[in-house]
Coordinates of C-alpha atoms and ligand atoms in Angstrom, one line a residue:
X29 CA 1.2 23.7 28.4
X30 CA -1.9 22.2 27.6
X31 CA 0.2 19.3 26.0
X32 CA 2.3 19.0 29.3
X33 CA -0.7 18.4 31.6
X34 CA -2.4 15.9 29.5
X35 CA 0.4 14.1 29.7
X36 CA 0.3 14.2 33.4
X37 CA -2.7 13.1 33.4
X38 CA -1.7 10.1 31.2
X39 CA 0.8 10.0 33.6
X40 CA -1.5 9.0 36.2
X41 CA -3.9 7.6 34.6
X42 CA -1.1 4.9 34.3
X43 CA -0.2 5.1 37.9
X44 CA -3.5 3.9 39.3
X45 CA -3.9 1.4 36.6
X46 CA -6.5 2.0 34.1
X47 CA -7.5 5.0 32.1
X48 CA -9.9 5.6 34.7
X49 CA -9.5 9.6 35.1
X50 CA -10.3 9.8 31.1
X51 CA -13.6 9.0 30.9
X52 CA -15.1 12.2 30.9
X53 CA -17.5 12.9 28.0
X54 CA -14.6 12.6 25.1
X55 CA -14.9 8.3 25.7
X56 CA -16.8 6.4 23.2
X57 CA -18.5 3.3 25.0
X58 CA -15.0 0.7 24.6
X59 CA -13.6 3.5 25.9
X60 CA -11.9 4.9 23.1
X61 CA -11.5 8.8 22.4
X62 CA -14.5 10.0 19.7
X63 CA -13.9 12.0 16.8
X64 CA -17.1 12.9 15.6
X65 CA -17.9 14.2 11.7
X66 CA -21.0 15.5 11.8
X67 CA -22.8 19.1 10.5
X68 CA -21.9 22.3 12.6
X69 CA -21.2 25.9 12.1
X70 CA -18.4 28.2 12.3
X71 CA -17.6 32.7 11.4
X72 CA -15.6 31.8 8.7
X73 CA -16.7 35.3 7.4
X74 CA -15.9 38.7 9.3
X75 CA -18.0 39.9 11.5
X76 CA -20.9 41.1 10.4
X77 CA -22.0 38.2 7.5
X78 CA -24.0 35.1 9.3
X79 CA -21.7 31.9 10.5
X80 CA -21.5 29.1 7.9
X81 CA -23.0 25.5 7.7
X82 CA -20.1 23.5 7.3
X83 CA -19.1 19.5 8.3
X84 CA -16.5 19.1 11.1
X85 CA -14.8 17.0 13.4
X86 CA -15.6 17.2 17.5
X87 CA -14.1 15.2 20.4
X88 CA -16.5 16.7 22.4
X89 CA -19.3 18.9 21.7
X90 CA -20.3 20.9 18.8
X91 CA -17.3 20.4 15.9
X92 CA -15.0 23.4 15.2
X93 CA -13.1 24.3 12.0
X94 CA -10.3 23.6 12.3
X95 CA -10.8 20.1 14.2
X96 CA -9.8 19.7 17.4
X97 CA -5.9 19.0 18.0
X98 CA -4.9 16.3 18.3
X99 CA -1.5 16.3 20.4
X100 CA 1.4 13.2 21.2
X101 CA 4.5 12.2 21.7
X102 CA 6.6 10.0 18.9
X103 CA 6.0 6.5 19.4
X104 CA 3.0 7.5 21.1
X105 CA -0.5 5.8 19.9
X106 CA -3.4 7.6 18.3
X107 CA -6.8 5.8 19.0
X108 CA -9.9 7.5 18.2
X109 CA -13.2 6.3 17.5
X110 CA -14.7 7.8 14.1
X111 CA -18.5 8.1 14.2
X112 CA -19.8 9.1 11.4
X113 CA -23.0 11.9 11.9
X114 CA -22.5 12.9 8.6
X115 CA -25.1 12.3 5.7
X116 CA -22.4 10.8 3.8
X117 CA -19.7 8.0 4.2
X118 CA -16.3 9.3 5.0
X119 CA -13.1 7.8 6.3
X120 CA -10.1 9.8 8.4
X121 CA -6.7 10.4 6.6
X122 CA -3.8 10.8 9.1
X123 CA -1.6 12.9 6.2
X124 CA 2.1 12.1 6.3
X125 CA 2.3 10.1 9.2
X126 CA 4.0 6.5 8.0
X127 CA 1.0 5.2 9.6
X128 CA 0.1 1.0 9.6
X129 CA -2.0 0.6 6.4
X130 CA -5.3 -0.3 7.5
X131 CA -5.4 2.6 9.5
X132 CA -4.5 5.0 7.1
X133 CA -8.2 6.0 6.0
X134 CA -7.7 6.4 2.5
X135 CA -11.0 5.1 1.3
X136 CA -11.8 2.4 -0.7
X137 CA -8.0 1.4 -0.7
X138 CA -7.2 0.5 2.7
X139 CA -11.1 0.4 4.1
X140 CA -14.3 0.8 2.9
X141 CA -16.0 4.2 3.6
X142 CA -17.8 4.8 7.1
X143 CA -21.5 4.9 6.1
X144 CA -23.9 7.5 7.9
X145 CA -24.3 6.6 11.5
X146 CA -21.4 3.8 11.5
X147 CA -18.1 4.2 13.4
X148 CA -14.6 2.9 13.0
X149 CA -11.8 2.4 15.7
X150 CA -8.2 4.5 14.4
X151 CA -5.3 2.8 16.5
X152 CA -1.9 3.2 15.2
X153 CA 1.3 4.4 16.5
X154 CA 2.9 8.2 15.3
X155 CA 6.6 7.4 14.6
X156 CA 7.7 10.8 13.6
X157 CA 8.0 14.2 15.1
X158 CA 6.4 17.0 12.9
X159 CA 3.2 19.4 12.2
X160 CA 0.5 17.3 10.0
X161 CA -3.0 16.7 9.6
X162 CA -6.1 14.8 9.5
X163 CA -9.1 15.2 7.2
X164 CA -11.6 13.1 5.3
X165 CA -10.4 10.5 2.5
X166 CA -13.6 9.5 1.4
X167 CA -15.4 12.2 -1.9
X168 CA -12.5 14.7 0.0
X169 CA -13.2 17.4 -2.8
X170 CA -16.2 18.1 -1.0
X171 CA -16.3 16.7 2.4
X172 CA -12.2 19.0 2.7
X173 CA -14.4 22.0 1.1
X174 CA -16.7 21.5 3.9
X175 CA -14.1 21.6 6.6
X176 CA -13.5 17.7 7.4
X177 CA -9.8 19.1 8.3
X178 CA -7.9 19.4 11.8
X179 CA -4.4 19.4 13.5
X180 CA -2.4 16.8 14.7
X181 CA 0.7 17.3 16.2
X182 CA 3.6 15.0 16.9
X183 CA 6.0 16.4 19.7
X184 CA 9.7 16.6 19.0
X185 CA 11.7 13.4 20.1
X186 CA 13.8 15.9 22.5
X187 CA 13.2 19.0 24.4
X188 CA 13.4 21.8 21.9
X189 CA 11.0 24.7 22.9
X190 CA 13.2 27.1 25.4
X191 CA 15.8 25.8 24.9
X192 CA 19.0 28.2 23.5
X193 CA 18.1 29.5 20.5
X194 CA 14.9 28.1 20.0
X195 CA 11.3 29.5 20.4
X196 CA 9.4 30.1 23.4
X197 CA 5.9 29.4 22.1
X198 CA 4.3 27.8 19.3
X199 CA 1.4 28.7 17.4
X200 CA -0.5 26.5 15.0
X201 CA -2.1 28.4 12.0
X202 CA -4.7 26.1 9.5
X203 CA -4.7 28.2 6.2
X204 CA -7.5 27.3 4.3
X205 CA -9.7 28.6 1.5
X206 CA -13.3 28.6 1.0
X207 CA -15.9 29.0 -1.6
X208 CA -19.0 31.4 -0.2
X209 CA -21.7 32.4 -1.5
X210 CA -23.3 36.2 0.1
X211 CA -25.0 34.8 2.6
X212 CA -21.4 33.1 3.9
X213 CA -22.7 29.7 2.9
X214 CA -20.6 27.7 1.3
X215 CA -21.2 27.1 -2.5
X216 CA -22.4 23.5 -3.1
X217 CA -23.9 23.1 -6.5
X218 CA -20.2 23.1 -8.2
X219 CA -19.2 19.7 -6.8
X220 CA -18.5 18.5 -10.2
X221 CA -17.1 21.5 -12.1
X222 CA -15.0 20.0 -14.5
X223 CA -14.0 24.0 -15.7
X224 CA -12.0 24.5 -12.2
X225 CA -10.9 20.7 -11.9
X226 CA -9.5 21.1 -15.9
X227 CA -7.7 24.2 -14.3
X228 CA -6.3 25.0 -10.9
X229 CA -9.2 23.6 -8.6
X230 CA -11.8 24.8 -6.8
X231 CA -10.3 28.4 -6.1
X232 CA -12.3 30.1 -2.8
X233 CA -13.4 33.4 -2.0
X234 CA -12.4 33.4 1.4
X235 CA -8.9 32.4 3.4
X236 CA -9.1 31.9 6.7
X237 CA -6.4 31.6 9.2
X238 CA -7.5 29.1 12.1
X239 CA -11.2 29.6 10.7
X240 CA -11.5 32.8 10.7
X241 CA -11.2 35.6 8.5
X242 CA -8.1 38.5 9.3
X243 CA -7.4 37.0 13.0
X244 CA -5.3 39.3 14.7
X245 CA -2.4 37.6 16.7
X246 CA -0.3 38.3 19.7
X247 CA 3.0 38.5 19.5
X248 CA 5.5 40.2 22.5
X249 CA 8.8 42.2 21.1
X250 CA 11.3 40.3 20.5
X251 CA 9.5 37.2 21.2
X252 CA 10.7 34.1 19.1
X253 CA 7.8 32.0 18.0
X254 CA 7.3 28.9 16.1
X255 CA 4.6 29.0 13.8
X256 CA 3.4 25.4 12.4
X257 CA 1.4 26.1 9.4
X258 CA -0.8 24.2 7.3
X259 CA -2.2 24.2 4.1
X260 CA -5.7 22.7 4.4
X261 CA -7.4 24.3 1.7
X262 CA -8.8 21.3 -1.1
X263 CA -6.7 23.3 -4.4
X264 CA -5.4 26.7 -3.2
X265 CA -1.2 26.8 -3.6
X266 CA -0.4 29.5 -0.5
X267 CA 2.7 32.0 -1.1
X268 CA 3.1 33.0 1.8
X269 CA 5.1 36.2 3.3
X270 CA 6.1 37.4 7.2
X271 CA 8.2 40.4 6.4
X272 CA 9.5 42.3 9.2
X273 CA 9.6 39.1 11.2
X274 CA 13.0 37.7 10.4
X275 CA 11.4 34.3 9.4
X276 CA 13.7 31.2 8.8
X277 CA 12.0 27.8 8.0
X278 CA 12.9 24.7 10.7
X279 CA 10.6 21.9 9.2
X280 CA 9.1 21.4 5.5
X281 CA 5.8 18.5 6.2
X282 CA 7.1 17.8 9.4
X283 CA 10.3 16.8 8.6
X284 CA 13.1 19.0 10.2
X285 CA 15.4 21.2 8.0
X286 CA 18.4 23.3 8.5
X287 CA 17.2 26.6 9.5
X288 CA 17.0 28.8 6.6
X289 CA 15.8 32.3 5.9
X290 CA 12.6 32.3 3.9
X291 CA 11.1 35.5 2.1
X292 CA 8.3 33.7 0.3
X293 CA 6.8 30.2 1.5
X294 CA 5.3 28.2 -1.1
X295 CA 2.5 25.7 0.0
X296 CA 1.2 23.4 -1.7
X297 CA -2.5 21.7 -0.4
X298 CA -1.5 19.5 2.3
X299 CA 2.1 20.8 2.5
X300 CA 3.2 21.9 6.2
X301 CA 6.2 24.1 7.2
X302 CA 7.2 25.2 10.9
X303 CA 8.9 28.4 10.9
X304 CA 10.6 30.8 12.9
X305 CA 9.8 34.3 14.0
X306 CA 11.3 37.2 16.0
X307 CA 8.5 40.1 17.2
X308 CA 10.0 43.2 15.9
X309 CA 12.0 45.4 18.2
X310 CA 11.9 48.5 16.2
X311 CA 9.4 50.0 17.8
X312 CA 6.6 49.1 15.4
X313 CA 3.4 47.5 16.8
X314 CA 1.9 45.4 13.7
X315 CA 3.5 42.7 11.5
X316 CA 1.5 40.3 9.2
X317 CA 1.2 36.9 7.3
X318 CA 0.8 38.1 3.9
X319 CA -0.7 36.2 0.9
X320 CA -0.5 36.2 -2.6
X321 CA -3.7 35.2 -4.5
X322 CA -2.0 35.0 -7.5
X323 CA -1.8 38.1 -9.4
X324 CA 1.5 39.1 -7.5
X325 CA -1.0 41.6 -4.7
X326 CA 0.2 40.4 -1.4
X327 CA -2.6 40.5 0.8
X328 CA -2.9 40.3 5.0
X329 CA -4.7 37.1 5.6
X330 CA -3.5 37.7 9.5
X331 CA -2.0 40.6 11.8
X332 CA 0.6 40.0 14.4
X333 CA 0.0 42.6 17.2
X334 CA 3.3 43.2 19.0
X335 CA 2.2 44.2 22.9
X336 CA 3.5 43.6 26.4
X337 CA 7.3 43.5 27.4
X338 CA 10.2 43.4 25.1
X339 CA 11.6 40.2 25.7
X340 CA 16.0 40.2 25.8
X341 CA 17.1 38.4 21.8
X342 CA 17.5 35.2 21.3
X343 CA 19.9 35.9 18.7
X344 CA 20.3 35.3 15.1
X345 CA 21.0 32.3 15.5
X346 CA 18.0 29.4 15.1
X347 CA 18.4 26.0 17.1
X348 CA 17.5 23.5 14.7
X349 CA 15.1 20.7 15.7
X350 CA 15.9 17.6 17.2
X351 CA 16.3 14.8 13.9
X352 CA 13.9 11.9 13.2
X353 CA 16.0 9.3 13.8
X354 CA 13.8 7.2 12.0
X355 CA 13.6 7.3 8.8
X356 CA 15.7 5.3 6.0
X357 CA 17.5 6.8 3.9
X358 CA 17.7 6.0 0.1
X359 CA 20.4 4.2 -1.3
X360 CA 20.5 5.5 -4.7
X361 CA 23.3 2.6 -5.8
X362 CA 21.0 1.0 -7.8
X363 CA 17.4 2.2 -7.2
X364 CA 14.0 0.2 -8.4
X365 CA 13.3 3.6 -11.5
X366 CA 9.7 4.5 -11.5
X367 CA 8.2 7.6 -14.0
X368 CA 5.2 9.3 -13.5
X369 CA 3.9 11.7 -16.2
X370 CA 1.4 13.5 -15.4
X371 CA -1.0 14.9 -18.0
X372 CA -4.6 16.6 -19.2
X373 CA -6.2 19.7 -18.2
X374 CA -7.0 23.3 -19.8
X375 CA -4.8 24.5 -22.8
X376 CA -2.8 21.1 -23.4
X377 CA -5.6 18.5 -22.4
X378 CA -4.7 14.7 -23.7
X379 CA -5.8 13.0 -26.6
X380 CA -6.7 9.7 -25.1
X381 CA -6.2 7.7 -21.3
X382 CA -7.7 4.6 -20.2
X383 CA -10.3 4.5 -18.2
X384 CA -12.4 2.3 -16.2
X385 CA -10.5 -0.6 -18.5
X386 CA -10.9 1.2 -21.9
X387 CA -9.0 3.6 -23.6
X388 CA -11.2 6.9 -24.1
X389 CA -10.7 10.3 -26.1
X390 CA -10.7 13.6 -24.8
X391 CA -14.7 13.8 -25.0
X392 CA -15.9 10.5 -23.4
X393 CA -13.2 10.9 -20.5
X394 CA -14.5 14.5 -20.1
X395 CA -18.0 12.8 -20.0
X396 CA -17.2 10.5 -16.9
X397 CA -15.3 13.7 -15.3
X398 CA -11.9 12.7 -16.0
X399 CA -9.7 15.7 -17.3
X400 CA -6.2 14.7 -16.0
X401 CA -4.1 11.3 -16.6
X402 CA -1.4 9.4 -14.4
X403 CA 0.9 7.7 -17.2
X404 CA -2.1 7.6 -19.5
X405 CA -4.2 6.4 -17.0
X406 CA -7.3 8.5 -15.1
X407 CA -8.0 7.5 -11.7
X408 CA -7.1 3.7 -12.1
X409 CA -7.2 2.0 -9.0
X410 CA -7.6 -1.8 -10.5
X411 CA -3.8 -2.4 -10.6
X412 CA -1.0 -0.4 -8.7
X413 CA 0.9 1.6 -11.0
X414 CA 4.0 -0.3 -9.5
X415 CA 5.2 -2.6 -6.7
X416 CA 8.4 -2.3 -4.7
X417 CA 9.7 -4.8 -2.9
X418 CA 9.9 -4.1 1.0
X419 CA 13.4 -2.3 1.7
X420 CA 13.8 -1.5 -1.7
X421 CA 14.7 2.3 -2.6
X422 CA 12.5 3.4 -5.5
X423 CA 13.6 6.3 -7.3
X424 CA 10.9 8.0 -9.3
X425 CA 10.4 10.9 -12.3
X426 CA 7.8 13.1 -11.7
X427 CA 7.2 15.3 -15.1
X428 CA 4.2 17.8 -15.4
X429 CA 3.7 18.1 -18.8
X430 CA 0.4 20.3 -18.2
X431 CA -0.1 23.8 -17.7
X432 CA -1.1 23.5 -14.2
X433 CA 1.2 22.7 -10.6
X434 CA 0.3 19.7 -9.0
X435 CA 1.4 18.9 -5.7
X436 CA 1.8 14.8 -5.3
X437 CA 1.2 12.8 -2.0
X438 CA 2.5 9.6 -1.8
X439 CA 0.9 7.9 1.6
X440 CA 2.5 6.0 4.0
X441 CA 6.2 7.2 3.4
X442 CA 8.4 10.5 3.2
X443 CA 10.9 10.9 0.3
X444 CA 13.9 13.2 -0.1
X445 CA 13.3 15.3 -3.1
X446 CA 16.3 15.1 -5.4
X447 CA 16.1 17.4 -7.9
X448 CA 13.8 19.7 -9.5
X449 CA 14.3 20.6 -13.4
X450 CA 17.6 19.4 -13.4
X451 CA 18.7 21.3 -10.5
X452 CA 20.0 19.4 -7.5
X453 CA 18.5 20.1 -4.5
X454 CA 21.4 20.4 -1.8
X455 CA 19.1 21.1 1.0
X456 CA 17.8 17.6 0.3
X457 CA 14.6 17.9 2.1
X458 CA 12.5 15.5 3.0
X459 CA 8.7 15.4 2.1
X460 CA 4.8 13.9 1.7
X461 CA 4.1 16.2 -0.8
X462 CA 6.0 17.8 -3.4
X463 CA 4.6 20.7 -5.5
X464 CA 5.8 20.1 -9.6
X465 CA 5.5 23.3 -11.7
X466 CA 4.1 23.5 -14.9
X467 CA 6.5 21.0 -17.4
X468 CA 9.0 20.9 -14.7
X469 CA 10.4 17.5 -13.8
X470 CA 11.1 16.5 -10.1
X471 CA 13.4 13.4 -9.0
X472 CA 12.0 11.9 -5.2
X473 CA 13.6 8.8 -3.7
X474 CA 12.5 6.9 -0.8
X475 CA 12.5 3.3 1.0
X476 CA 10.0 1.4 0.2
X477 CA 9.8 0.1 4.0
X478 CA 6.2 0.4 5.2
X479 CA 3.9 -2.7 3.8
X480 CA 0.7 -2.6 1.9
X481 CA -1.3 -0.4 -0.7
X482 CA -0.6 3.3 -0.9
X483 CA -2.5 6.0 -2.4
X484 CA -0.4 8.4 -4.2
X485 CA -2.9 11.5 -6.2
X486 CA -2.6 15.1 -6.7
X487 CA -3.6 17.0 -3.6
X488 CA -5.4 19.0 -5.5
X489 CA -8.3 17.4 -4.4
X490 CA -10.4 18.5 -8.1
X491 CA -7.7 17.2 -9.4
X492 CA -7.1 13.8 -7.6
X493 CA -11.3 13.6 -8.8
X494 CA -10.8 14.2 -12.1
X495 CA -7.9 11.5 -12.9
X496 CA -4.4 12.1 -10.6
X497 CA -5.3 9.1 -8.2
X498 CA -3.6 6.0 -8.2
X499 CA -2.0 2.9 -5.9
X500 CA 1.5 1.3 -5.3
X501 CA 1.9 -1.7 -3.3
X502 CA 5.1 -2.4 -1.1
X503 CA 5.4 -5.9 -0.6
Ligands
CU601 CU1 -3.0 18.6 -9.5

């Protein structure tokens, strides 16, 4: 709804000439939207514990955690002005979107960092349809942790919501996971743990749904609903679990699937899926988005409270989403090969890597807060780790030969994950980020279509610190 009457405004906006009707207090001075980053608060805890200092991102007035939405149509622009309020330089990421490369914020690469009280003009056109994100690129272990993290959403290509089969709603839900202390604040003296960036991250205390703790949703019987949810949190893998809600996945980081029933959804940091549910028509009142923190104890992280009218079914059928129609696909006839072995951390750790031009043992890398290695290099971002000529389908090895998942990001480009230990994947979906078990090898190919020097790191972001960062360049 919202959506629907911004565009009308755009609409007119148009109509009279000018973007005259916009500037209310979201317009910088050249008349671009802000997005500021800048220190706020938000009851991240329940009720009852004190709201917590965290960093966040405003369009207008005080920031909220999530950010603000951010809402278009494919092929639409995004323009925002960053200023940067923060005590810190940062830069915005625009995660999966195969964005123009000087826009895509992953700083130093593609720009230098924002310093304190500086700004920086975001124009760039969304090509694809799909649930993603937007959060700081610049020391993102901690400015993420802090909540530098909001929504952007690109609308599908053709109506979809309301139509037969489909839902009648949507709801966005941010997952995210947060590291308090008792007073709520969030822990900040463990920036540089190398103990939890050698293992899985910096693991919270805290998951919050939308930013806060246990929301309760509602949900109407029978009511089919499509959820688009995110994994914002800087290391935390979600398993996720809606029982009772006859959820079937439509969308894995934006990118439509075929609808598919899903008892447990994996997400990686960073990873987006958009599902489907149907409120319960047997009478019961309370569903919930369950969580696994690990030790196999799902737990509610959110309540769906079923109230109002039964609506009629919509049947068991699920409309799938409207395709792309713009993406490339792969021509695996004879693909440009690319490896990346990934390697370090607790129990296994690495005997050597380069880096910073040397080669290093386990103790001096430790000592410069390296832990994990790209193809025996930590965090090199002198030389790309390969360059693909532009069209070119690169096919590439991922093997995790630690003890520890890693879920890798490549920037600026989806790829259609081929296999995973051997094992064809015939759903062949289509992804940003791909979460690799422990020693399990993944095969990803894409098209190398979209010019300039890409970032591709370990979305564990005490991971992507400690050494899983590096560069190709498409050419
Ligand atoms: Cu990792």
């Amino acid at each position: 709804m919202i959506s629907l009457s911004r565009r009308s405004i755009l609409k007119a906006a148009a109509a009279l000439g000018g973007a005259t009707l916009l500037s209310r207090p979201s317009l910088a001075d050249g008349s671009l939207p802000i997005l500021r980053a800048a220190p706020s608060s938000a009851q991240l805890a329940p009720a009852g514990y004190p709201s917590t200092p965290v960093w966040a991102y405003a369009t207008e007035g005080a920031g909220t955690v999530p950010g603000p939405e951010i809402r278009l149509r494919a092929g639409e622009r995004i323009r925002h002005r960053l200023i940067n309020d923060l005590p810190q330089p940062t830069a915005v990421h625009w995660h999966g979107i195969r964005i123009e490369n000087a826009m895509d914020g992953a700083a130093p690469l593609t720009q230098a960092p924002v310093p304190p009280g500086e700004t920086f003009d975001y124009d760039f056109v969304a090509p694809d349809p799909g649930t993603y994100w937007y959060h700081s690129h610049n020391r993102s272990t901690e400015q993420v942790a802090r909540g530098l993290a909001g929504v952007l959403i690109v609308e599908d290509r053709e109506l979809w919501l309301g139509e037969p089969g489909a839902a009648t709603r949507e709801l966005v839900l941010v997952l995210d996971d947060w590291l308090l202390d008792s007073d709520a604040r969030i822990v900040e003296d463990r920036w540089d743990d190398l103990h939890a960036a050698s293992h899985g991250g910096r693991m919270g205390n805290t998951v919050t749904v939308n930013g806060a703790a246990y929301p309760e949703l509602d949900i109407q019987p029978g009511e089919r609903v499509r959820l688009r949810i995110i994994n914002a949190a800087t290391d935390r893998i979600m398993s996720l679990s809606l029982p009772h809600l006859s959820a079937r996945l439509i969308a894995l980081d934006g990118y439509p699937v075929m609808p598919r029933g899903t008892d447990t959804l994996v997400l990686g940091p960073a990873q987006r899926a958009d599902i489907v549910i149907d409120g319960r028509m047997d009478g019961e009142t309370r569903a919930s988005l369950l969580l696994d923190p690990g030790n196999g104890e799902w737990v509610e992280i959110a309540g769906f409270i079923h109230s109002g009218d039964t609506l009629p079914s919509r049947g068991a059928d699920v409309r799938p989403l409207p395709a792309w129609g713009t993406l490339p696909m792969p021509d695996l006839s004879g693909p440009q090969r690319e490896t990346l072995l990934m390697e370090g951390g607790a129990m296994r750790g690495m005997r050597e890597a380069r880096f910073d031009g040397k080669t290093m043992g386990f103790r001096e890398l430790a000592a410069n807060g390296m832990v994990w290695a790209f193809n025996g290099a930590a965090n090199d971002m002198n030389e790309p780790m390969f360059r693909a000529a532009i069209g070119r389908t690169v096919h590439m090895e991922l093997t995790n030969s630690s003890m520890f998942p890693h879920a890798i990001h490549l920037h600026g480009h989806h790829f259609t994950v081929l296999s995973k230990s051997g094992t064809a994947n015939m759903e062949g979906d289509v992804r940003d980020t791909v979460l690799i078990g422990a020693d399990e090898t993944v095969e990803i190919a894409f098209v190398a279509d979209n010019p300039g020097a890409w970032m591709i790191h370990c979305h564990m972001l005490s991971h992507q610190k400690s050494g899983m960062m590096a560069w190709f360049e498409v050419t």
